[in-house]
């Protein structure tokens, strides 16, 4: 996996994220491309690398569409794996038990950023 952007890297304004909601971001290009997304649900912000542990595709075929229809779980559009928002663990689908790679994020002064905290 390519390196994540450094701590402090801004991702988006906090107020563009609903609840529940998610937004994807891409940094670098070619072999250095890294995709990640932030998700807010029940008031909690989390970040994950946007790469499904099944076949390593981005979860969202339609940009920023990361949730299932009920907006309860994260959905990989490629083969339908469902992931818990809280810890990124796959609870249904071909990568059952595997997990998305977490990305530390935080919000301060209305901006969502990559965080140094794990
Ligand atoms: S690539 Fe995500 S379920 Fe297959």
XYZ file of C-alpha atoms and ligand atoms in Angstrom:
122
model
C 0.000 0.000 0.000
C 1.194 3.505 -0.752
C 1.916 5.777 2.167
C -0.939 7.730 3.668
C -0.781 11.515 3.527
C 0.991 12.945 6.589
C -0.860 13.884 9.789
C -2.479 17.276 9.488
C -3.426 16.827 5.827
C -6.855 18.435 5.362
C -9.578 16.267 3.811
C -12.760 18.342 3.842
C -14.856 20.755 5.827
C -16.686 18.960 8.616
C -20.005 20.488 7.592
C -20.010 18.831 4.160
C -20.421 15.491 5.925
C -23.916 14.516 6.958
C -24.631 11.827 9.530
C -24.547 9.148 8.319
C -22.390 10.125 5.380
C -19.021 9.373 3.808
C -16.609 11.031 1.386
C -13.754 9.599 -0.616
C -10.388 11.180 -1.338
C -7.438 10.293 -3.518
C -3.824 11.326 -3.136
C -0.917 10.755 -5.484
C -1.085 8.937 -8.790
C 0.146 5.812 -10.519
C 1.822 3.428 -8.086
C 1.680 6.149 -5.410
C -2.093 6.492 -5.602
C -3.802 6.063 -2.253
C -7.561 6.255 -1.811
C -9.223 6.741 1.534
C -12.576 7.792 2.870
C -14.025 9.343 5.966
C -17.326 8.249 7.386
C -19.504 9.876 10.029
C -22.157 7.878 11.780
C -23.845 8.547 15.110
C -21.616 11.579 15.528
C -18.348 9.632 15.262
C -15.780 10.236 12.530
C -13.694 7.382 11.216
C -11.377 6.893 8.281
C -10.479 3.868 6.192
C -8.345 3.100 3.188
C -10.731 2.809 0.251
C -9.659 -0.677 -0.749
C -11.806 -3.733 -0.197
C -9.898 -6.622 1.435
C -11.498 -9.031 -1.057
C -10.190 -7.847 -4.430
C -8.664 -4.490 -3.444
C -11.055 -2.380 -5.493
C -12.454 0.896 -4.146
C -15.708 0.331 -2.299
C -17.640 3.047 -4.152
C -18.544 2.536 -7.813
C -20.522 5.724 -7.567
C -18.278 8.345 -5.976
C -18.939 8.804 -2.263
C -21.585 6.069 -2.117
C -20.173 3.937 0.679
C -23.290 3.018 2.636
C -25.777 0.253 2.114
C -29.373 1.214 1.403
C -30.280 1.251 5.093
C -27.234 3.418 5.899
C -26.198 0.960 8.589
C -23.081 -0.576 7.098
C -20.402 0.191 4.546
C -20.908 -1.595 1.253
C -18.380 -2.692 -1.355
C -20.124 -2.208 -4.688
C -17.920 -4.770 -6.457
C -19.236 -7.984 -4.872
C -21.482 -6.696 -2.100
C -19.381 -7.145 1.037
C -20.779 -5.357 4.109
C -18.521 -3.801 6.721
C -19.254 -2.479 10.196
C -18.738 1.268 10.367
C -17.233 1.085 13.856
C -14.268 -1.144 13.064
C -14.351 -1.881 9.327
C -14.792 -5.612 9.842
C -16.574 -7.472 7.030
C -19.741 -9.054 8.417
C -21.145 -10.440 5.143
C -19.648 -11.268 1.799
C -16.556 -12.843 0.283
C -14.081 -11.287 2.730
C -15.997 -12.220 5.890
C -13.913 -11.509 8.978
C -11.329 -9.396 7.187
C -11.264 -5.660 7.784
C -10.761 -2.355 6.076
C -7.498 -0.621 6.970
C -8.157 2.206 9.424
C -6.938 5.747 8.793
C -6.725 8.052 11.823
C -8.805 11.183 11.284
C -9.917 14.053 13.482
C -11.953 17.211 13.191
C -10.749 20.524 14.549
C -11.842 24.056 13.730
C -14.408 22.677 11.303
C -11.886 20.761 9.191
C -11.453 16.996 8.922
C -7.783 16.035 8.775
C -5.525 13.034 8.841
C -4.602 12.553 12.477
C -1.399 11.371 14.083
C -3.354 9.256 16.531
C -3.913 5.604 15.673
S -13.953 -6.486 -4.087
Fe -15.229 -5.925 -2.422
S -16.550 -7.621 -2.189
Fe -15.225 -8.210 -3.812
